[in-house]
Coordinates of C-alpha atoms in Angstrom, one line a residue:
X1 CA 3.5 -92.3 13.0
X2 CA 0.1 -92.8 11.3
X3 CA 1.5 -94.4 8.5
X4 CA 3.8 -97.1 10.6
X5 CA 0.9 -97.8 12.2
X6 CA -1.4 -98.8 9.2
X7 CA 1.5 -100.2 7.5
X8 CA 0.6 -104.5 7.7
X9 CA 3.7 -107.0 7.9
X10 CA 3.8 -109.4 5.4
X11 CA 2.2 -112.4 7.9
X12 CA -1.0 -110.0 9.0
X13 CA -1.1 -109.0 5.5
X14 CA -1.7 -112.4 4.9
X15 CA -3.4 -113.8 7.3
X16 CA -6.0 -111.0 6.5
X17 CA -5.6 -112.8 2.6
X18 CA -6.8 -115.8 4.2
X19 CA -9.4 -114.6 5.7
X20 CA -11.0 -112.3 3.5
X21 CA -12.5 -113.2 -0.1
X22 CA -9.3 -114.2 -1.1
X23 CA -9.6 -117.2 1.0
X24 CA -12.2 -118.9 -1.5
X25 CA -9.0 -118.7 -4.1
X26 CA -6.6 -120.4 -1.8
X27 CA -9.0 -122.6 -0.7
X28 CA -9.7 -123.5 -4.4
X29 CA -5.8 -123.8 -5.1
X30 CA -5.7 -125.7 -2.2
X31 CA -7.8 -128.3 -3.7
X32 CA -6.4 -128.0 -7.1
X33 CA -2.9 -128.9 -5.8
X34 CA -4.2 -131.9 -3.7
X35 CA -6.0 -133.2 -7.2
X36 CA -3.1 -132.2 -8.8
X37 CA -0.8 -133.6 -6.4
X38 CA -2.9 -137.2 -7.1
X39 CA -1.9 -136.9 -10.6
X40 CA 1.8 -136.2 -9.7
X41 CA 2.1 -139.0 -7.4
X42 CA 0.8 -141.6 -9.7
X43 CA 3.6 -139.9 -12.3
X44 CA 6.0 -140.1 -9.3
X45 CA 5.1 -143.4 -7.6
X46 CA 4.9 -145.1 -11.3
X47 CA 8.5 -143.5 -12.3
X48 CA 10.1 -145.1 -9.1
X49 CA 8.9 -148.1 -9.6
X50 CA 9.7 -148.4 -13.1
X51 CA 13.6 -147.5 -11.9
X52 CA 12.9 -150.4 -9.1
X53 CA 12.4 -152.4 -12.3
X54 CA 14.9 -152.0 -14.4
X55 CA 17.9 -151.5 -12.0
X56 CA 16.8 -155.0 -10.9
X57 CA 16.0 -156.6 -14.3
X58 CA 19.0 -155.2 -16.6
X59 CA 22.7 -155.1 -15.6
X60 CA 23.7 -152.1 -14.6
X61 CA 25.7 -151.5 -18.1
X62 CA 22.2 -151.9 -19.9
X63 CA 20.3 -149.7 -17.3
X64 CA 23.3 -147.0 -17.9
X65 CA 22.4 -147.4 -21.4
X66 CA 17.9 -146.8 -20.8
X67 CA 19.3 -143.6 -19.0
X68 CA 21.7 -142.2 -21.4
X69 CA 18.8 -142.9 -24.4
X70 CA 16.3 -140.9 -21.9
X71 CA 18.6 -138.2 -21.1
X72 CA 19.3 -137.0 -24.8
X73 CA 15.4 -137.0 -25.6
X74 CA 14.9 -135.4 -22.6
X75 CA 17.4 -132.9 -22.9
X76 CA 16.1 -131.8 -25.8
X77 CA 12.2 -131.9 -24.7
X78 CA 12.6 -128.0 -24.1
X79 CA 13.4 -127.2 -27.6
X80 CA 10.6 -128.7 -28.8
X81 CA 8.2 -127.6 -26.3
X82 CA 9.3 -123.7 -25.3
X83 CA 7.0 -123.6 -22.3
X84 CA 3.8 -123.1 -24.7
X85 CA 2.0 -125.2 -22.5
X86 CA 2.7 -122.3 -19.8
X87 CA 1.8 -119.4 -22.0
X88 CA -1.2 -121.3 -23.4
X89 CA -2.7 -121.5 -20.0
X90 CA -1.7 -117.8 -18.9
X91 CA -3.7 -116.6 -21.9
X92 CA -6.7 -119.0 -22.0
X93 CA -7.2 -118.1 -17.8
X94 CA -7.4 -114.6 -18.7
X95 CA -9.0 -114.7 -21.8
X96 CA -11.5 -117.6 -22.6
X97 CA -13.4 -116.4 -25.7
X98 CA -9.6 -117.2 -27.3
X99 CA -9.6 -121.2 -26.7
X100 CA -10.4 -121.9 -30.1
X101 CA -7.4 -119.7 -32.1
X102 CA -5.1 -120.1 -28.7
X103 CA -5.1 -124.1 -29.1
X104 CA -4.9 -123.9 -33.1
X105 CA -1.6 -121.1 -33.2
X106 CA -0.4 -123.5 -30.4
X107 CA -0.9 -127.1 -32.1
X108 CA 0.8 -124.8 -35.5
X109 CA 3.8 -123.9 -34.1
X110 CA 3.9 -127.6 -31.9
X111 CA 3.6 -129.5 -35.4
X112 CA 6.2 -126.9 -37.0
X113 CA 8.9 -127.8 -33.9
X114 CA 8.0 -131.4 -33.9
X115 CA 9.3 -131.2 -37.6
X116 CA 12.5 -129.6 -36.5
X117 CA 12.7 -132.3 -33.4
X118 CA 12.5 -135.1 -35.8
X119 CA 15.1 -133.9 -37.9
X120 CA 17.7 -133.0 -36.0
X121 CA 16.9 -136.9 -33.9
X122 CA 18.2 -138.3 -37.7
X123 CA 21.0 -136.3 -37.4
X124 CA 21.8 -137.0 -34.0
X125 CA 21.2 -140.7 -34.7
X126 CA 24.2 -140.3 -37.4
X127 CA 26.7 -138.6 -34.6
X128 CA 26.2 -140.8 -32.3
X129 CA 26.5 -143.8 -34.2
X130 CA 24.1 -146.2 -32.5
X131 CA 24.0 -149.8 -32.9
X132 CA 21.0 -151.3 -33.9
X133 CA 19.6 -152.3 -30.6
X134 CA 20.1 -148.6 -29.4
X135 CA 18.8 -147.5 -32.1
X136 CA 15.7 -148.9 -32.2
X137 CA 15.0 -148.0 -28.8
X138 CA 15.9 -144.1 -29.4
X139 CA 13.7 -143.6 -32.2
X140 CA 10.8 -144.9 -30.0
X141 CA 12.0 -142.8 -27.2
X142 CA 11.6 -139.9 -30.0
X143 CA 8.0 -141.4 -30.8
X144 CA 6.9 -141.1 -26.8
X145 CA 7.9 -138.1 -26.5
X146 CA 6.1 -136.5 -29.7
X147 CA 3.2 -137.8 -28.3
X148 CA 3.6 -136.6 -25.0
X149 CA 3.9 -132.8 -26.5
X150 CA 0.4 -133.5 -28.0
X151 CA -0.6 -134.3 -24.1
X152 CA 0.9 -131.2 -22.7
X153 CA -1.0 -128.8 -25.5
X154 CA -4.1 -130.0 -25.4
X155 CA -4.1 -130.3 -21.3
X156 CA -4.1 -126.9 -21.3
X157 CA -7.7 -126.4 -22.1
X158 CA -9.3 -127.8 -19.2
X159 CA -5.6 -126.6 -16.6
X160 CA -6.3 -123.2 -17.8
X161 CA -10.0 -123.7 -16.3
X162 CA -8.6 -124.8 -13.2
X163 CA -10.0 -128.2 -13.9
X164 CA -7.3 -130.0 -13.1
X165 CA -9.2 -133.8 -11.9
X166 CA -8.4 -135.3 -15.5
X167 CA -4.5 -135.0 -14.8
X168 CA -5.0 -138.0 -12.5
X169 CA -7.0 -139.5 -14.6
X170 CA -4.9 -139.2 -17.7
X171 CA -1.9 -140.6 -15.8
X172 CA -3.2 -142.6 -14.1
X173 CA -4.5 -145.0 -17.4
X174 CA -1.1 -143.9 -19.1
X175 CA 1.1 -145.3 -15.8
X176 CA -0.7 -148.2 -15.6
X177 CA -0.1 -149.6 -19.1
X178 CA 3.7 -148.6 -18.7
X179 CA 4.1 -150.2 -15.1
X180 CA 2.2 -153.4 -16.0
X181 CA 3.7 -153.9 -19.0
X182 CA 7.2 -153.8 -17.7
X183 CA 6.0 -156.3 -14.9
X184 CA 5.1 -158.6 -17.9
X185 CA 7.8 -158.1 -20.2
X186 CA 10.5 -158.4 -17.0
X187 CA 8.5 -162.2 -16.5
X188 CA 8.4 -163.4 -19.8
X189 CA 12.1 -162.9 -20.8
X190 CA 15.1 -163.9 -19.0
X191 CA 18.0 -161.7 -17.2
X192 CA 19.7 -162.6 -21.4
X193 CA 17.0 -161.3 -23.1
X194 CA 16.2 -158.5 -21.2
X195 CA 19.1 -156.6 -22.6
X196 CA 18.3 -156.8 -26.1
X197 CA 14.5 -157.7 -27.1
X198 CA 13.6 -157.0 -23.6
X199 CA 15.4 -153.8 -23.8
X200 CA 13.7 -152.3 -26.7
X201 CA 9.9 -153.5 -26.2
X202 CA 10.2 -151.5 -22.9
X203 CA 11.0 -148.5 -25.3
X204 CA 7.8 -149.4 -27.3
X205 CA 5.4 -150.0 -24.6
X206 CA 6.4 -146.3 -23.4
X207 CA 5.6 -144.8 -26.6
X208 CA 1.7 -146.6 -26.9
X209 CA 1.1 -145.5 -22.8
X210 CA 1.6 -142.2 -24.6
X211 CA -0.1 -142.2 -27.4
X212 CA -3.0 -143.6 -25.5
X213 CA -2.8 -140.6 -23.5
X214 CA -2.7 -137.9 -26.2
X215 CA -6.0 -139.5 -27.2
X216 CA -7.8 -139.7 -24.4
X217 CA -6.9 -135.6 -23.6
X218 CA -8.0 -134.7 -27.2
X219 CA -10.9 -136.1 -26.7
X220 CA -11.5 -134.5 -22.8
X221 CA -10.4 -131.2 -24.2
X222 CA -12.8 -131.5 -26.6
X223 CA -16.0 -132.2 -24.6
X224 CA -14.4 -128.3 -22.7
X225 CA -14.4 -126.5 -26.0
X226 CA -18.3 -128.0 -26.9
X227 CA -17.9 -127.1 -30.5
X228 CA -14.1 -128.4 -31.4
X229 CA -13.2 -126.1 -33.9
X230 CA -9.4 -125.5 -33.7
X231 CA -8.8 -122.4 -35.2
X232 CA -5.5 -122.3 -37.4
X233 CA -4.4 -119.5 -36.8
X234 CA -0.4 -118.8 -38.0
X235 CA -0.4 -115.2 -35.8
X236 CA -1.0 -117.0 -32.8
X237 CA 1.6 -119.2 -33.8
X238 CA 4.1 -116.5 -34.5
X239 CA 2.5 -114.8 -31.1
X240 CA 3.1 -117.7 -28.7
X241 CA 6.8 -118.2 -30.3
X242 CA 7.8 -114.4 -29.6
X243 CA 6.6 -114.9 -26.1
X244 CA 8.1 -118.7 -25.3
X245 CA 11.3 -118.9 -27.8
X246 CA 13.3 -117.1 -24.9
X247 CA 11.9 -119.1 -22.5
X248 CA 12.3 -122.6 -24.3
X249 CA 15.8 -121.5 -24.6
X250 CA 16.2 -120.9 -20.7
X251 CA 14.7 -124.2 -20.2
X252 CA 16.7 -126.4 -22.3
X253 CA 20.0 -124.9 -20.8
X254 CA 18.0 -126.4 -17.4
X255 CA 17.3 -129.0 -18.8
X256 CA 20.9 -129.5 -19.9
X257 CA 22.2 -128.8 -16.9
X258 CA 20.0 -131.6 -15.5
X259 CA 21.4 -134.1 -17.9
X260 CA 24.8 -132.9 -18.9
X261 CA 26.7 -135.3 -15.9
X262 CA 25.0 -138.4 -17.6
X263 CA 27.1 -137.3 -21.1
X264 CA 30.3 -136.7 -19.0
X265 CA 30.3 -139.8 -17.4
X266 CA 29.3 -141.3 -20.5
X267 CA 32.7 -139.9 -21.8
X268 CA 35.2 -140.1 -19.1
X269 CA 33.7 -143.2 -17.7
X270 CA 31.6 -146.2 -18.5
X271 CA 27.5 -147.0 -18.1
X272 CA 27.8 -148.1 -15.0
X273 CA 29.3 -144.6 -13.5
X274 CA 26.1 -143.3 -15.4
X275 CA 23.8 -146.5 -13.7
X276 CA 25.2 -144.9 -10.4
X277 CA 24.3 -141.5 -10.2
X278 CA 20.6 -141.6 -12.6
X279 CA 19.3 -143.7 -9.5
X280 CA 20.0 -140.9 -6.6
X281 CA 19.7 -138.1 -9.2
X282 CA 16.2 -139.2 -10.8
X283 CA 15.0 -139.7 -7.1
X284 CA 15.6 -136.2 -6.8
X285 CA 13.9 -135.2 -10.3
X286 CA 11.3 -137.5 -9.2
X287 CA 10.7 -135.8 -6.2
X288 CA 10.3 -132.9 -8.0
X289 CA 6.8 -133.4 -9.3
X290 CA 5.2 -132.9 -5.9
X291 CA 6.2 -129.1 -6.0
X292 CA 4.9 -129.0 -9.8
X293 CA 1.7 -130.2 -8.2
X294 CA 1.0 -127.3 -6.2
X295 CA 2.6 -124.6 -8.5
X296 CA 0.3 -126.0 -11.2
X297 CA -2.6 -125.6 -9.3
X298 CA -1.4 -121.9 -8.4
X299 CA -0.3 -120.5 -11.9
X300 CA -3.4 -119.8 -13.2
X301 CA -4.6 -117.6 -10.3
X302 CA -0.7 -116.5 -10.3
X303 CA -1.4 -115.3 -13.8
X304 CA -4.5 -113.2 -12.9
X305 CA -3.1 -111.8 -9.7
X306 CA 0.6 -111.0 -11.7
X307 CA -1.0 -109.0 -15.1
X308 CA -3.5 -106.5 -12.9
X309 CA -1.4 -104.3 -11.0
X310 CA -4.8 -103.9 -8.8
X311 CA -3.6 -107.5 -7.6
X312 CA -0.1 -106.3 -6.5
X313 CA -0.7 -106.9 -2.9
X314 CA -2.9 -110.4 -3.6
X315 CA 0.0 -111.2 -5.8
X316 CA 3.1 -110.6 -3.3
X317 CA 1.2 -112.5 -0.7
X318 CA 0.5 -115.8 -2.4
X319 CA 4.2 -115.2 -3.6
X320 CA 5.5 -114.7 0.1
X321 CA 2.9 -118.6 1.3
X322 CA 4.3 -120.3 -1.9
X323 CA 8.0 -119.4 -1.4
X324 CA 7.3 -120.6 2.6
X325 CA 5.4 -123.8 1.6
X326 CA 8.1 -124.7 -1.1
X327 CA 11.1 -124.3 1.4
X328 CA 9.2 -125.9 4.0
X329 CA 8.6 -129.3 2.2
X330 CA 11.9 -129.3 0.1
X331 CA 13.8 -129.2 3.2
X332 CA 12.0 -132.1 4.9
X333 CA 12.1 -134.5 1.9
X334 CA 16.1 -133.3 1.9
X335 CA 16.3 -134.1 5.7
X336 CA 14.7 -137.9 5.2
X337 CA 17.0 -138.6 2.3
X338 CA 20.2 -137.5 3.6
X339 CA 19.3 -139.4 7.1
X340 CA 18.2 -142.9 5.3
X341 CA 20.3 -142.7 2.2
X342 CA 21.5 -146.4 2.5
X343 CA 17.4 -147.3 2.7
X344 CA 16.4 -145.5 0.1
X345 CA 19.0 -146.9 -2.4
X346 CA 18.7 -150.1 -1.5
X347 CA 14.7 -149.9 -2.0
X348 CA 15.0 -147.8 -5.5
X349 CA 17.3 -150.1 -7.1
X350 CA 19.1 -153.1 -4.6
X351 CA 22.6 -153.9 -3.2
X352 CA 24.4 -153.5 -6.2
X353 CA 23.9 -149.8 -6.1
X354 CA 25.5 -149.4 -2.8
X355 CA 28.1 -147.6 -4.2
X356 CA 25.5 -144.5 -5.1
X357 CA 25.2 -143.5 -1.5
X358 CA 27.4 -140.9 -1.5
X359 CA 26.1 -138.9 -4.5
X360 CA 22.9 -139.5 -2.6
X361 CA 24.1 -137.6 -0.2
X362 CA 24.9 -134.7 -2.4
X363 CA 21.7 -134.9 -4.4
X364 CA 19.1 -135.1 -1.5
X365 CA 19.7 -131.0 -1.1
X366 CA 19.0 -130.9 -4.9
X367 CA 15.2 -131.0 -3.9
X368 CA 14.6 -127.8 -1.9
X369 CA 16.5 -126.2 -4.6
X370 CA 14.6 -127.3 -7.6
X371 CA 11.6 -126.7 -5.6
X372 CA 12.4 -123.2 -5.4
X373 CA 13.5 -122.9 -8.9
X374 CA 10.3 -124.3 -10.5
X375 CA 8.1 -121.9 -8.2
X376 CA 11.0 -118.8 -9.3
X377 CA 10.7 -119.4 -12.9
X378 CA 6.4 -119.6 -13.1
X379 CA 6.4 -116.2 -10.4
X380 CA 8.7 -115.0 -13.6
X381 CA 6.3 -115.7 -15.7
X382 CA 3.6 -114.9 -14.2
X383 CA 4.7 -111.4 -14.4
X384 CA 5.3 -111.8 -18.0
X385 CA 9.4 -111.5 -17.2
X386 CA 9.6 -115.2 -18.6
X387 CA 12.5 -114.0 -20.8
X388 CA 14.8 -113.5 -17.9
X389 CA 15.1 -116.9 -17.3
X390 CA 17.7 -117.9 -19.8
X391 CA 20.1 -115.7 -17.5
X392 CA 20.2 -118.2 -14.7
X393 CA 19.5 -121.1 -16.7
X394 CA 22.7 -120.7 -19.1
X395 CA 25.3 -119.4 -16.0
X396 CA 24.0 -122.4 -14.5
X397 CA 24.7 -124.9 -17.7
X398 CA 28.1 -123.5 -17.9
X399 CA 29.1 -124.1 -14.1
X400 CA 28.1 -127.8 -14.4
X401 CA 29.6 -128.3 -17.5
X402 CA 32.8 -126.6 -16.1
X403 CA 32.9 -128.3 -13.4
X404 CA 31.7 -131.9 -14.6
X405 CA 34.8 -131.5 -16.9
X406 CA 37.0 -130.8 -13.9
X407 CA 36.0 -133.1 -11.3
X408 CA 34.5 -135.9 -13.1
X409 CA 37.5 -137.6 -14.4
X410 CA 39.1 -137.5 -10.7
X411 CA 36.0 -137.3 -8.8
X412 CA 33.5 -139.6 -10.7
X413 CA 29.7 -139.3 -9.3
X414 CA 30.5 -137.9 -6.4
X415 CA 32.4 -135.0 -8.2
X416 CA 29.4 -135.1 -11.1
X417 CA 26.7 -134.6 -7.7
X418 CA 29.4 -131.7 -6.4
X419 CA 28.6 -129.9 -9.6
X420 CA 24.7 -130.3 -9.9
X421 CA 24.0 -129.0 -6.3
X422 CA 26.2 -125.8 -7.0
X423 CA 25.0 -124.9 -10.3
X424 CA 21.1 -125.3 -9.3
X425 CA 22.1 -123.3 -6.4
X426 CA 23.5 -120.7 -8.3
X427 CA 20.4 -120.9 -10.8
X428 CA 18.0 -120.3 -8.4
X429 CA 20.1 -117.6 -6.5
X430 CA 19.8 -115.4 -9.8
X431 CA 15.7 -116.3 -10.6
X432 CA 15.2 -114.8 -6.9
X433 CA 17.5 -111.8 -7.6
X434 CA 15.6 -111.5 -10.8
X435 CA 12.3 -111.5 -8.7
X436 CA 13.6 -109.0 -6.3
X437 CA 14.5 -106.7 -9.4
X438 CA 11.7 -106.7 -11.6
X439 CA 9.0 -107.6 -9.5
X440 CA 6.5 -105.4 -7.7
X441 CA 6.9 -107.4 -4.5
X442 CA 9.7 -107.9 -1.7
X443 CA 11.3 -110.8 -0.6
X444 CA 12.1 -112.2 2.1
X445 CA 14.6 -114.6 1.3
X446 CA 16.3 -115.0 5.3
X447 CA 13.6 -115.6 7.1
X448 CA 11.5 -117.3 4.8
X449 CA 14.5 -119.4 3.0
X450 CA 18.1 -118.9 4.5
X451 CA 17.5 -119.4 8.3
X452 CA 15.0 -122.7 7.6
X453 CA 18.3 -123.8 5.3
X454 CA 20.7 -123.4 8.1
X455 CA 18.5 -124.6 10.8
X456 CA 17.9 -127.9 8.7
X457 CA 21.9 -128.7 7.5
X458 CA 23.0 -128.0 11.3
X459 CA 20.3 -130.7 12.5
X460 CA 22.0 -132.8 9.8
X461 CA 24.6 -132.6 10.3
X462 CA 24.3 -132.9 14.3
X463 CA 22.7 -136.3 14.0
X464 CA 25.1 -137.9 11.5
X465 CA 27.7 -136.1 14.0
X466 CA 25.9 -138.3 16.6
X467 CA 25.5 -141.7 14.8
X468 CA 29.0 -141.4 13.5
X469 CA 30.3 -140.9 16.7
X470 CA 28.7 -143.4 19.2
X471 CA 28.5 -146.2 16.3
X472 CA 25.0 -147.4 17.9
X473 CA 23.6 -150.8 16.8
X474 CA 21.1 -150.4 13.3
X475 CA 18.1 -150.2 15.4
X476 CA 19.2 -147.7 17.4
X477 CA 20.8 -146.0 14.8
X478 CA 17.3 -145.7 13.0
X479 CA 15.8 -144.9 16.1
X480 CA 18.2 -142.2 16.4
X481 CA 17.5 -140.8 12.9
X482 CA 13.8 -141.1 12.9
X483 CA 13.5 -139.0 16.5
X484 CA 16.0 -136.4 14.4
X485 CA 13.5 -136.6 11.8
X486 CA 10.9 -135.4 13.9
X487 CA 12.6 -133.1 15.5
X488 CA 13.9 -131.0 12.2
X489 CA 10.1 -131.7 10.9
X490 CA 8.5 -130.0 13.9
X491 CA 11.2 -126.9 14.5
X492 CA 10.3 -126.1 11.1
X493 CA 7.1 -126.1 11.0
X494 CA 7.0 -124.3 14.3
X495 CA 9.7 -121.7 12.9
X496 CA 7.2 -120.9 10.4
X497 CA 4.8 -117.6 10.8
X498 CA 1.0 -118.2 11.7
X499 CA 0.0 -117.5 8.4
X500 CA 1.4 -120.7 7.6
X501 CA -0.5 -122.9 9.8
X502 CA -3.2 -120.9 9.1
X503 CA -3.3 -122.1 5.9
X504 CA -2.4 -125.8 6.4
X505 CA -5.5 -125.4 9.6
X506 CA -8.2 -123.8 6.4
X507 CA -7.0 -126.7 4.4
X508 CA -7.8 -129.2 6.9
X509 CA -11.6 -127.9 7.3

């Protein structure tokens, strides 16, 4: 009896979190995710409009072609990165007198797999057999991204401090010079020209925006370090690759599996089929960024709380608000896109993308789940289990790339959406089976993410039931969706424990 009754459930264990000394941590994290958060939504916001761009100012086949150029690069950005950035800031938070030989084994091994990236983009240039335009605009796109790998390394100086105000500040100068200089080039060349000069100078004003930023966070990193002497340091090189190799591997089969529709479509269809589903599926990556925010702020303090076992309980109970917070907000931004799907594509990219409604559809409930799977895979590494990910992430490359081959040559996008919301799902379903094995906390994956899931598809589904039905006028129609809106917004935040709003209450003071 004595020990049921001093045994705490998981929402007094945390309120009592909140309200203890832990509160100045959350509190702190709290703050760090809203800075954070500005930094995302000027990556976010700037990203969007950029796609509002160029799905207005090239055809379709040409924007079809801007995606397909990103989506190799991109696919590939894993490989060249391996999550150092991620271990890089797990060491330097619990170990600061190691900046120096931390940022000099990691800049090593980044210049050694930069080498590598380079190399294998020649001989990818030669399979794919570009044409010159195409060409031209990949090797930037190679450029951009080099530079951007420089950002992410020497970020982690001041992240790992928990200074995270000069992410905003960092993208905000970088976004500007990208969004700007779109606006410009899109007025001073013609719908003609736009497809070919047009085309690649966007490709080129991407790179500078990035080198402009690797400059400015070498130089803020260095003003953190006081005396900026980068230690060389081939040990920490080899030390940081034994730690991240695993889980660069993990996330380029994500990454893959992100990307490997656009190469199907590419195959079985034409530029346009790949035009059609980047728009809906890069709102959806998009979106993403505002749960990176807040797990960004949270991983350092993560990191702390996961390595000292005297931090087990401190641990399970920011794990237990995170997971809570993460559903919460996936599910709403899944709700608003899957009620105003029309509206959104018609803002992102115009009337001629009507056609991506549908896989829009699909998509939207991509967000909650990559939501989920970012916070699953830094709680993995938080615990220093980092090398489990390549089990989820590789079952989940080969489901999509099963089923793409299967669906998309009968199916097109929608059958190309079909497979990306499975394989995430299943992706994420094995990172929290992973947690519940190997970590020192429980889960509680019904109340805190099946039962918000099934409450928010039946409220769906109900309204669309509704509109579908009674065919209202547009007014009332959007009327009708907005009050369901609402509604969903409210029942979930109600069906959420105290703890929760206690939280969101502590942030408000």
């Amino acid at each position: 009896m004595t020990s049921m009754q001093n045994r705490e459930t998981p929402g007094s264990a945390t309120r009592r979190m909140v309200s203890d000394g832990s509160s100045g941590v959350l509190l702190r994290v709290a703050k760090n995710s809203v800075v954070v958060l500005a930094a995302k939504f000027i990556e976010i916001s700037s990203s969007l409009i950029t796609l509002m761009l160029l799905a207005r100012i090239l055809e379709p086949a040409r924007y079809g072609d801007f995606a397909l150029l990103n989506a190799i690069v991109l696919a590939f950005q894993p490989l060249i990165n391996l999550e150092i950035n991620t271990i890089l800031i797990r060491e330097m938070a619990s170990a600061r007198d190691r900046e120096h030989v931390l940022l000099g084994g990691g800049m090593l091994l980044k210049a050694i797999l930069v080498v590598i990236f380079l190399a294998s983009a020649v001989c990818l240039d030669r399979i794919m057999a570009f044409d010159p335009l195409l060409r031209t605009a990949f090797y930037l796109a190679v450029a951009a991204e080099v530079f951007q790998q420089v950002v992410w390394v020497y970020s982690t100086v001041f992240m790992a401090r928990e200074r995270m105000e000069f992410e905003p500040l960092l993208s905000l100068i970088s976004r500007f010079i990208s969004v700007s200089g779109i606006g410009l080039i899109a007025l001073f060349h013609s719908r003609e020209t736009m497809g070919t000069r047009g085309f690649v100078l966007i490709f080129l004003l991407l790179a500078i925006s990035q080198a402009l930023r690797a400059i400015l966070g070498m130089i803020i990193a260095a003003g953190f370090l006081k005396s900026y002497r980068i230690q060389w340091s081939l040990k920490v090189a080899g030390e940081l690759f034994r730690q991240s190799w695993i889980m660069g591997l993990a996330t380029f089969c994500t990454g893959l599996s992100l990307r490997i529709d656009v190469f199907f479509l590419k195959y079985f269809g034409s530029s346009e089929d790949v035009a059609l589903f980047h728009v809906p599926h890069m709102y959806s990556l998009q979106i993403q960024i505002l749960a990176v925010s807040v797990v960004t702020a949270l991983f350092p303090v993560l990191s702390r709380w996961g390595s000292n076992p005297e931090d087990s309980d401190r641990f399970g109970l920011a794990q237990d608000l995170s997971i809570r917070l993460m559903t919460l907000f996936g599910l709403l931004l899944a709700i608003l896109s899957t009620l105003f799907p029309q509206e959104i594509i018609r803002i992102l990219a115009g009337d001629r993308y009507s056609d991506a409604v549908p896989a829009m559809l699909l998509l939207s409930w991509c967000i909650p789940v990559l939501f989920l799977n970012y916070l699953g895979a830094n709680l993995l590494t938080a615990i220093k289990k980092q090398n489990l990910l390549f089990v989820g992430a590789s079952i989940s490359l080969l489901i999509n790339g099963i089923l793409d081959y299967l669906w998309i040559p009968d199916y097109g996008i929608i059958g190309a959406s079909a497979a990306t919301i499975l394989a995430y799902s299943v992706q994420v379903s094995i990172v929290f089976l992973l947690l519940r094995m190997y970590g020192r906390n429980p889960i509680h994956a019904w109340m805190a993410i099946d039962l918000p899931v099934l409450l928010s598809l039946t409220i769906v589904f109900g309204i669309r039931f509704l509109v579908r039905t009674f065919d209202p006028t547009e007014s009332v129609s959007v009327m009708i969706r907005v009050i369901g809106f609402l509604v969903a917004a409210i029942a979930l935040f109600v069906f959420q424990p105290a703890s929760v709003r206690q939280f969101f209450r502590r942030m408000r003071r």
